[in-house]
Amino acid sequence: MFLHRLSVSLALVWWVSADEDVLLCKSEDYARPYSVLFEKFGLFENNSMLKYLRALNNYINATKVYVNLLVTSITDVNEKAQSISTQVTLLTSWDTDIWWSFSDFCGIKSFAVPKDLFWIPDIVFAESIKTEFGANESPYLQLHSNGVIVKLDMLSLTTVCKMDLYMFPFDTQICSLTLQSLVYEDHQLIISQISSSEYLTLKSQETFETEGEWELLYINNSETDLNSWWLSRSHMTFQIFIRRRPLLYIINLIFPVFCFLVLDLASYFINASEAEKLGFKVTLLLSISVLLLILNDKLPSTASKIPLIGMYCGGIFTLIGLSILETIFVNYLITKGETIKPETAATTRDGIYCGGIFTLIGLSILKTNFVNYLIAKGEKIKSEAAETAHDELLVELKSQHLRRTHKRKFHYGPEQQEL
C-alpha cells in the first residue's frame, strides 16, 4: 500500500505541480494555498511534534523507511588501504500523517519544506570512513499530498571494502554499502528497498559518469536484521560488483616482464664476452626490480594469498637471477682454465711425447707384421705358381712324346715298325 503511494509520489517529483487539468486558481493566487498548508500543519509554529517524534504509521508501530541507492561514479580504489571512493545518490522516503487533498489547494501535489521542521531518520553507512556531500547539502525535503516525505542526497563516500587481489589485474571486487540506524531497533525502524536490483543496476549504468579503471557490473540489494551489542537493528545492504579493466597493466607490467625473460634467453646467442653478457643480465634484473616496486605500491602487504602477478614477476625474477649465477659460474670456469694452462704445459708435452713414441712403435710393429705377411703370401703364391708351371711342362712333354710316337707309326707302316 505504502510502496504504491511512494511510487506515485516519486513520479510527482519531476511533474509540474499545477497542470492545466487540475488548475483551480490563477497563478497569482498560489501564495495563499501554500500559506494555508503551512498554517494547517503548524509549520510556521515550528511544531515540535513533527520535529522530534518519530513518524508512526497507522497500521504498524515501526516506521518504515524506503531507500534507493544509485552509484554515479567510482573515483578511487585504494588496494593497500582496502577502501573505495564513490559518488552516490541516496533517496530516502518515509510516511507521515500529513495529508491534504490537492484539489482543494489549487492542485498542489507537493512542495519543498525545510529539513529542520521534520523528524529525519538517522541512517548512516556502516562501512563509512568519510562521508561528505558531493554538492551543497540541500536544506529542504519534498512533502507530497499523500503524506510521503522524500529526501534526496548526493554523497561522496569513502568506505571500507575487503578486496581479494589474488587474480589482480583480472579481478572482480564486491564492495558493500550497508545502511542502518544508530539508535532505533528493528521494531522501531525498518529499512526497505524501493526498487529492484535490476532497476538500480540499469539506472546506475545510465548515469555512470567515469570511464576509468573500474567498470560497474551489478548492484544487488538485500534486507537483513543484525544484532550489534544488545540491539537488533534493521539493515539494507547494497553490494556493488565492479571489475577492473586490465589492459593498462598488461601493457605496462605483464608484457614488459615477459619481454625481459625473452631477452634473457636471447642473450645466450650474443657473440660477446661473458662480462658483457653479465652486465646485460644485471640490467634486465634491475628493470624487473623497478616494476616490482611499482607492483608493491599497488598491492597490500597484508594479503592472505600472494597474487598471481606477484608469483609471475617473482618467478621471472628468479629465473633471470639463476641465469646470472650460471653466467658467473661459466666465467669462473673459463678464467680458472686459463690460469691452470701454463702450469700443466710441461706435463702435457711429456704425455704427448711418450704417446707419440708408443704410437710409432705400434705402427712399426704393425708395419713389420704386415710386410712379413705380404712376403709369406708372395712366397706361397710363387711356390704354387712354380708347381703349376712344372706340372704344365710335364703335361706338355708327355703330349709332345705322344704326338711323335703317333707320327712314326703313320709314316713307316707296320713292316718298318717291325724292323
Coordinates of C-alpha atoms in Angstrom, one line a residue:
M1 CA 0.0 0.0 0.0
F2 CA 2.6 2.5 1.1
L3 CA 5.0 1.4 -1.7
H4 CA 2.3 2.2 -4.3
R5 CA 1.8 5.6 -2.8
L6 CA 5.6 6.1 -2.7
S7 CA 5.9 5.3 -6.4
V8 CA 3.2 7.8 -7.3
S9 CA 4.9 10.4 -5.1
L10 CA 8.3 9.8 -6.8
A11 CA 6.7 10.2 -10.2
L12 CA 5.3 13.5 -9.0
V13 CA 8.8 14.8 -8.1
W14 CA 9.5 15.6 -11.7
W15 CA 6.0 16.5 -12.6
V16 CA 4.7 20.1 -12.6
S17 CA 2.5 20.6 -9.6
A18 CA -0.2 22.6 -11.3
D19 CA -1.2 21.0 -14.6
E20 CA -3.8 22.7 -16.7
D21 CA -6.3 19.9 -16.0
V22 CA -6.2 20.5 -12.2
L23 CA -5.6 24.2 -12.3
L24 CA -8.3 25.6 -9.9
C25 CA -7.0 29.1 -9.3
K26 CA -5.0 31.7 -11.0
S27 CA -1.2 31.8 -10.9
E28 CA -1.1 34.9 -8.7
D29 CA -3.3 33.1 -6.1
Y30 CA -0.8 30.3 -5.4
A31 CA 0.8 32.0 -2.5
R32 CA -2.3 31.7 -0.4
P33 CA -2.7 27.9 -0.6
Y34 CA 0.9 27.4 0.4
S35 CA 0.4 29.6 3.4
V36 CA -2.8 27.8 4.3
L37 CA -1.0 24.4 4.2
F38 CA 1.8 25.7 6.4
E39 CA -0.8 27.0 8.9
K40 CA -2.8 23.9 8.7
F41 CA 0.1 21.6 9.7
G42 CA 1.6 24.1 12.1
L43 CA 4.8 24.5 10.1
F44 CA 5.0 28.3 10.8
E45 CA 4.9 27.5 14.5
N46 CA 7.9 25.1 14.4
N47 CA 5.8 22.1 15.5
S48 CA 7.9 20.1 17.9
M49 CA 5.7 17.0 17.4
L50 CA 6.8 16.8 13.8
K51 CA 10.4 17.6 14.5
Y52 CA 11.3 15.3 17.4
L53 CA 8.8 12.4 17.3
R54 CA 9.3 9.5 15.0
A55 CA 6.7 9.3 12.3
L56 CA 4.2 6.5 13.1
N57 CA 2.2 4.5 10.6
N58 CA -1.5 3.9 11.3
Y59 CA -1.1 0.2 10.8
I60 CA 2.2 -0.7 12.4
N61 CA 4.2 0.7 15.2
A62 CA 7.5 0.6 13.4
T63 CA 8.4 3.5 11.0
K64 CA 9.2 2.0 7.5
V65 CA 11.9 3.9 5.7
Y66 CA 12.4 3.2 2.0
V67 CA 15.8 3.8 0.3
N68 CA 17.3 3.8 -3.2
L69 CA 21.0 4.0 -4.0
L70 CA 22.4 4.9 -7.4
V71 CA 26.2 4.7 -8.0
T72 CA 27.1 7.6 -10.3
S73 CA 30.9 7.2 -10.3
I74 CA 33.9 5.4 -8.8
T75 CA 36.6 8.0 -8.1
D76 CA 39.2 5.8 -6.4
V77 CA 40.0 2.3 -5.3
N78 CA 42.9 2.0 -2.9
E79 CA 44.0 -1.6 -2.7
K80 CA 46.6 -1.1 0.0
A81 CA 44.1 0.8 2.3
Q82 CA 41.3 -1.6 1.2
S83 CA 38.9 1.3 0.6
I84 CA 36.8 2.6 -2.2
S85 CA 35.6 6.1 -3.0
T86 CA 32.3 6.6 -4.8
Q87 CA 29.8 9.2 -5.7
V88 CA 26.2 8.0 -4.9
T89 CA 22.7 9.4 -5.0
L90 CA 20.7 8.3 -1.9
L91 CA 16.9 8.7 -2.0
T92 CA 15.2 8.2 1.4
S93 CA 11.5 8.4 2.0
W94 CA 9.0 7.7 4.8
D95 CA 5.4 8.2 5.6
T96 CA 3.8 10.9 7.8
D97 CA 0.3 11.8 9.0
I98 CA 0.3 15.0 6.9
W99 CA -2.4 14.6 4.2
W100 CA -4.3 17.0 2.0
S101 CA -6.5 16.9 -1.0
F102 CA -4.6 18.6 -3.8
S103 CA -7.8 19.6 -5.5
D104 CA -8.6 21.9 -2.5
F105 CA -5.3 23.7 -2.8
C106 CA -5.0 24.7 -6.4
G107 CA -3.8 21.3 -7.4
I108 CA -0.6 21.5 -5.3
K109 CA 0.6 17.9 -5.1
S110 CA 4.0 18.5 -3.4
F111 CA 6.1 21.3 -2.1
A112 CA 9.5 21.8 -0.5
V113 CA 9.8 22.2 3.3
P114 CA 12.8 22.9 5.4
K115 CA 14.6 19.9 6.9
D116 CA 14.6 21.3 10.4
L117 CA 10.8 21.1 10.6
F118 CA 10.6 17.3 10.4
W119 CA 11.9 14.2 12.0
I120 CA 14.6 12.6 9.8
P121 CA 15.8 9.0 10.3
D122 CA 19.4 8.7 11.5
I123 CA 20.5 6.4 8.7
V124 CA 24.3 6.0 8.2
F125 CA 26.7 3.9 6.2
A126 CA 28.2 1.2 8.4
E127 CA 31.4 0.9 6.3
S128 CA 31.9 4.6 6.1
I129 CA 35.4 6.1 6.6
K130 CA 34.4 9.5 5.4
T131 CA 31.0 10.8 4.2
E132 CA 30.7 14.1 2.5
F133 CA 28.1 15.8 0.4
G134 CA 29.0 15.7 -3.3
A135 CA 27.3 19.0 -3.8
N136 CA 26.0 21.6 -1.3
E137 CA 23.6 19.9 1.1
S138 CA 20.1 20.7 0.3
P139 CA 18.2 22.3 3.3
Y140 CA 14.8 21.0 2.0
L141 CA 12.6 18.0 1.9
Q142 CA 9.9 17.1 -0.6
L143 CA 6.5 16.8 1.0
H144 CA 3.7 15.1 -1.0
S145 CA 0.0 15.3 -0.7
N146 CA -0.3 11.6 0.2
G147 CA 1.9 12.1 3.3
V148 CA 5.2 10.8 1.8
I149 CA 8.4 12.8 2.5
V150 CA 11.3 12.4 0.1
K151 CA 14.9 13.2 0.9
L152 CA 17.5 13.3 -1.9
D153 CA 21.2 13.5 -1.2
M154 CA 24.3 13.4 -3.4
L155 CA 27.1 11.9 -1.4
S156 CA 30.8 11.4 -1.7
L157 CA 31.7 8.2 0.2
T158 CA 34.9 6.6 1.2
T159 CA 34.1 3.2 2.6
V160 CA 35.9 0.1 3.6
C161 CA 36.0 -2.7 1.0
K162 CA 37.6 -6.1 1.7
M163 CA 39.3 -7.0 -1.6
D164 CA 40.6 -10.3 -2.9
L165 CA 43.5 -9.4 -5.1
Y166 CA 44.6 -13.0 -6.0
M167 CA 43.6 -12.5 -9.7
F168 CA 45.0 -9.0 -10.0
P169 CA 44.7 -7.3 -12.5
F170 CA 41.9 -9.6 -13.8
D171 CA 39.9 -9.3 -10.6
T172 CA 36.3 -8.6 -9.8
Q173 CA 35.5 -7.0 -6.4
I174 CA 32.4 -6.8 -4.3
C175 CA 32.0 -3.8 -2.1
S176 CA 29.1 -3.4 0.3
L177 CA 27.3 -0.3 1.5
T178 CA 25.2 -1.1 4.5
L179 CA 22.5 1.4 5.7
Q180 CA 21.5 1.2 9.3
S181 CA 20.1 3.3 12.1
L182 CA 22.4 4.1 15.0
V183 CA 19.6 4.4 17.6
Y184 CA 16.4 2.7 16.5
E185 CA 15.9 -1.0 16.8
D186 CA 14.2 -3.2 14.2
H187 CA 10.8 -3.0 16.0
Q188 CA 11.0 0.8 15.8
L189 CA 12.5 1.5 12.3
I190 CA 12.5 -0.8 9.3
I191 CA 14.7 -0.1 6.3
S192 CA 13.3 -1.5 3.0
Q193 CA 14.1 -1.1 -0.7
I194 CA 12.2 0.9 -3.2
S195 CA 13.4 -0.6 -6.5
S196 CA 14.7 -4.0 -7.6
S197 CA 18.4 -4.8 -8.1
E198 CA 17.9 -4.8 -11.9
Y199 CA 16.5 -1.3 -11.9
L200 CA 19.3 0.1 -9.7
T201 CA 21.9 -1.5 -11.9
L202 CA 20.3 -0.1 -15.1
K203 CA 19.9 3.4 -13.8
S204 CA 23.4 3.4 -12.3
Q205 CA 25.0 2.3 -15.5
E206 CA 23.0 5.0 -17.4
T207 CA 24.1 7.8 -15.0
F208 CA 27.7 6.4 -14.6
E209 CA 30.0 9.4 -15.2
T210 CA 33.5 8.0 -15.2
E211 CA 35.3 5.7 -17.7
G212 CA 38.3 4.8 -15.6
E213 CA 40.0 1.7 -14.4
W214 CA 36.8 0.1 -12.9
E215 CA 33.6 -1.0 -14.6
L216 CA 30.3 -1.2 -12.8
L217 CA 28.8 -4.6 -13.3
Y218 CA 25.8 -5.0 -11.0
I219 CA 24.2 -3.7 -7.8
N220 CA 22.4 -6.2 -5.5
N221 CA 20.3 -5.1 -2.5
S222 CA 19.1 -7.2 0.4
E223 CA 17.4 -6.6 3.7
T224 CA 18.8 -8.1 6.9
D225 CA 18.4 -7.8 10.7
L226 CA 21.7 -7.8 12.5
N227 CA 22.4 -7.9 16.2
S228 CA 25.1 -5.4 17.4
W229 CA 25.8 -5.4 21.1
W230 CA 22.5 -6.0 22.7
L231 CA 20.4 -4.2 20.0
S232 CA 18.8 -5.8 16.9
R233 CA 18.8 -3.3 14.0
S234 CA 17.4 -3.3 10.5
H235 CA 19.9 -3.1 7.7
M236 CA 19.8 -2.6 4.0
T237 CA 22.9 -3.8 2.2
F238 CA 23.9 -2.8 -1.3
Q239 CA 26.5 -5.0 -2.9
I240 CA 28.4 -3.2 -5.7
F241 CA 30.1 -5.6 -8.2
I242 CA 33.0 -3.9 -10.0
R243 CA 35.5 -5.2 -12.5
R244 CA 39.0 -3.9 -13.2
R245 CA 40.0 -3.1 -16.8
P246 CA 43.3 -5.0 -17.1
L247 CA 44.6 -3.5 -20.4
L248 CA 46.8 -0.9 -18.7
Y249 CA 48.6 -3.5 -16.5
I250 CA 49.1 -5.9 -19.5
I251 CA 50.8 -3.2 -21.4
N252 CA 52.8 -1.6 -18.6
L253 CA 53.6 -4.6 -16.4
I254 CA 52.9 -8.1 -17.7
F255 CA 54.2 -7.7 -21.2
P256 CA 57.4 -5.9 -20.3
V257 CA 58.3 -8.6 -17.8
F258 CA 57.8 -11.3 -20.4
C259 CA 59.9 -9.4 -22.8
F260 CA 62.7 -9.2 -20.2
L261 CA 62.6 -13.0 -20.0
V262 CA 62.8 -13.4 -23.8
L263 CA 65.8 -11.0 -23.9
D264 CA 67.5 -13.1 -21.1
L265 CA 67.1 -16.3 -23.2
A266 CA 68.3 -14.5 -26.3
S267 CA 71.4 -13.3 -24.5
Y268 CA 72.8 -16.9 -24.9
F269 CA 73.2 -16.2 -28.6
I270 CA 75.0 -12.9 -28.2
N271 CA 78.6 -13.1 -29.7
A272 CA 80.2 -11.2 -26.7
S273 CA 82.4 -11.8 -23.8
E274 CA 81.0 -13.3 -20.6
A275 CA 81.5 -10.0 -18.8
E276 CA 79.3 -8.1 -21.3
K277 CA 76.6 -10.8 -21.0
L278 CA 76.7 -10.5 -17.2
G279 CA 76.2 -6.7 -17.4
F280 CA 73.3 -7.2 -19.8
K281 CA 71.6 -9.7 -17.5
V282 CA 72.1 -7.5 -14.4
T283 CA 70.4 -4.6 -16.3
L284 CA 67.4 -6.9 -17.0
L285 CA 67.2 -7.8 -13.3
L286 CA 67.3 -4.2 -12.3
S287 CA 64.5 -3.4 -14.7
I288 CA 62.3 -6.1 -13.2
S289 CA 63.1 -4.7 -9.8
V290 CA 61.7 -1.4 -10.8
L291 CA 58.5 -3.0 -12.0
L292 CA 58.3 -5.0 -8.8
L293 CA 58.5 -1.7 -6.8
I294 CA 55.6 -0.3 -8.8
L295 CA 53.6 -3.5 -8.1
N296 CA 54.5 -3.3 -4.4
D297 CA 53.0 0.2 -4.2
K298 CA 49.7 -1.2 -5.7
L299 CA 49.2 -4.4 -3.7
P300 CA 48.6 -4.6 0.1
S301 CA 51.3 -6.1 2.3
T302 CA 48.7 -8.0 4.4
A303 CA 47.1 -10.1 1.7
S304 CA 46.3 -13.6 2.8
K305 CA 47.3 -15.0 -0.6
I306 CA 50.1 -14.0 -2.9
P307 CA 48.6 -12.5 -6.1
L308 CA 49.3 -14.4 -9.3
I309 CA 51.0 -11.5 -10.8
G310 CA 53.4 -11.4 -7.8
M311 CA 54.3 -15.0 -8.4
Y312 CA 54.6 -14.3 -12.1
C313 CA 57.1 -11.5 -11.6
G314 CA 58.9 -13.3 -8.8
G315 CA 59.3 -16.4 -10.9
I316 CA 60.8 -14.5 -13.8
F317 CA 63.0 -12.5 -11.4
T318 CA 64.3 -15.8 -10.0
L319 CA 64.9 -17.3 -13.5
I320 CA 67.0 -14.3 -14.5
G321 CA 68.8 -14.4 -11.2
L322 CA 69.7 -18.1 -11.8
S323 CA 70.8 -17.1 -15.3
I324 CA 73.2 -14.5 -13.9
L325 CA 74.6 -17.1 -11.5
E326 CA 75.1 -19.5 -14.4
T327 CA 76.9 -16.8 -16.3
I328 CA 79.2 -16.1 -13.3
F329 CA 79.9 -19.8 -12.9
V330 CA 80.8 -20.2 -16.6
N331 CA 83.0 -17.1 -16.5
Y332 CA 84.7 -18.5 -13.4
L333 CA 85.4 -21.9 -15.1
I334 CA 86.9 -20.1 -18.2
T335 CA 89.1 -17.9 -16.0
K336 CA 90.2 -20.9 -13.9
G337 CA 91.1 -22.8 -17.1
E338 CA 93.3 -20.0 -18.4
T339 CA 95.1 -19.8 -15.0
I340 CA 95.8 -23.6 -14.9
K341 CA 97.1 -23.9 -18.5
P342 CA 100.7 -22.7 -18.1
E343 CA 101.3 -24.9 -15.1
T344 CA 100.3 -28.1 -16.9
A345 CA 102.0 -27.4 -20.2
A346 CA 105.2 -29.5 -19.5
T347 CA 103.2 -32.4 -18.2
T348 CA 101.0 -32.2 -21.3
R349 CA 104.1 -32.1 -23.6
D350 CA 105.7 -35.2 -21.9
G351 CA 102.5 -37.0 -22.2
I352 CA 102.3 -36.2 -25.9
Y353 CA 106.0 -37.3 -26.5
C354 CA 105.5 -40.6 -24.7
G355 CA 102.2 -41.2 -26.5
G356 CA 103.9 -40.4 -29.8
I357 CA 106.7 -42.9 -29.2
F358 CA 104.3 -45.6 -28.2
T359 CA 102.3 -44.8 -31.3
L360 CA 105.3 -45.0 -33.6
I361 CA 106.4 -48.3 -32.0
G362 CA 103.0 -49.7 -32.5
L363 CA 102.8 -48.6 -36.1
S364 CA 106.3 -50.1 -36.8
I365 CA 105.1 -53.4 -35.3
L366 CA 102.1 -53.3 -37.4
K367 CA 104.1 -52.4 -40.5
T368 CA 106.6 -55.3 -39.9
N369 CA 103.9 -57.8 -39.4
F370 CA 102.1 -56.6 -42.5
V371 CA 105.3 -56.8 -44.6
N372 CA 106.1 -60.3 -43.3
Y373 CA 102.5 -61.3 -44.1
L374 CA 103.0 -60.0 -47.6
I375 CA 106.3 -61.8 -48.1
A376 CA 104.9 -65.0 -46.8
K377 CA 101.9 -64.6 -49.0
G378 CA 104.2 -63.9 -52.0
E379 CA 106.4 -66.9 -51.4
K380 CA 103.4 -69.1 -51.1
I381 CA 102.0 -67.7 -54.3
K382 CA 105.4 -68.2 -56.0
S383 CA 105.7 -71.8 -54.9
E384 CA 102.2 -72.6 -56.1
A385 CA 102.9 -70.9 -59.4
A386 CA 106.2 -73.0 -59.8
E387 CA 104.4 -76.2 -59.1
T388 CA 101.7 -75.3 -61.6
A389 CA 104.4 -74.4 -64.2
H390 CA 106.2 -77.7 -63.6
D391 CA 103.1 -79.7 -63.9
E392 CA 102.2 -77.9 -67.1
L393 CA 105.7 -78.6 -68.5
L394 CA 105.4 -82.3 -67.8
V395 CA 102.0 -82.4 -69.4
E396 CA 103.4 -80.6 -72.4
L397 CA 106.4 -83.0 -72.7
K398 CA 104.1 -86.0 -72.5
S399 CA 101.8 -84.6 -75.1
Q400 CA 104.8 -84.0 -77.5
H401 CA 106.1 -87.5 -76.9
L402 CA 102.7 -89.0 -77.8
R403 CA 102.5 -86.9 -81.0
R404 CA 105.9 -88.0 -82.2
T405 CA 105.1 -91.6 -81.5
H406 CA 101.9 -91.3 -83.5
K407 CA 103.7 -89.7 -86.5
R408 CA 106.2 -92.6 -86.8
K409 CA 103.5 -95.2 -86.8
F410 CA 101.6 -93.4 -89.6
H411 CA 104.8 -92.7 -91.8
Y412 CA 106.6 -96.0 -91.8
G413 CA 103.9 -98.5 -91.8
P414 CA 103.6 -101.8 -89.9
E415 CA 106.5 -103.5 -91.7
Q416 CA 109.1 -100.8 -90.9
Q417 CA 107.8 -100.6 -87.4
E418 CA 108.5 -104.3 -87.0
L419 CA 112.1 -103.8 -88.3

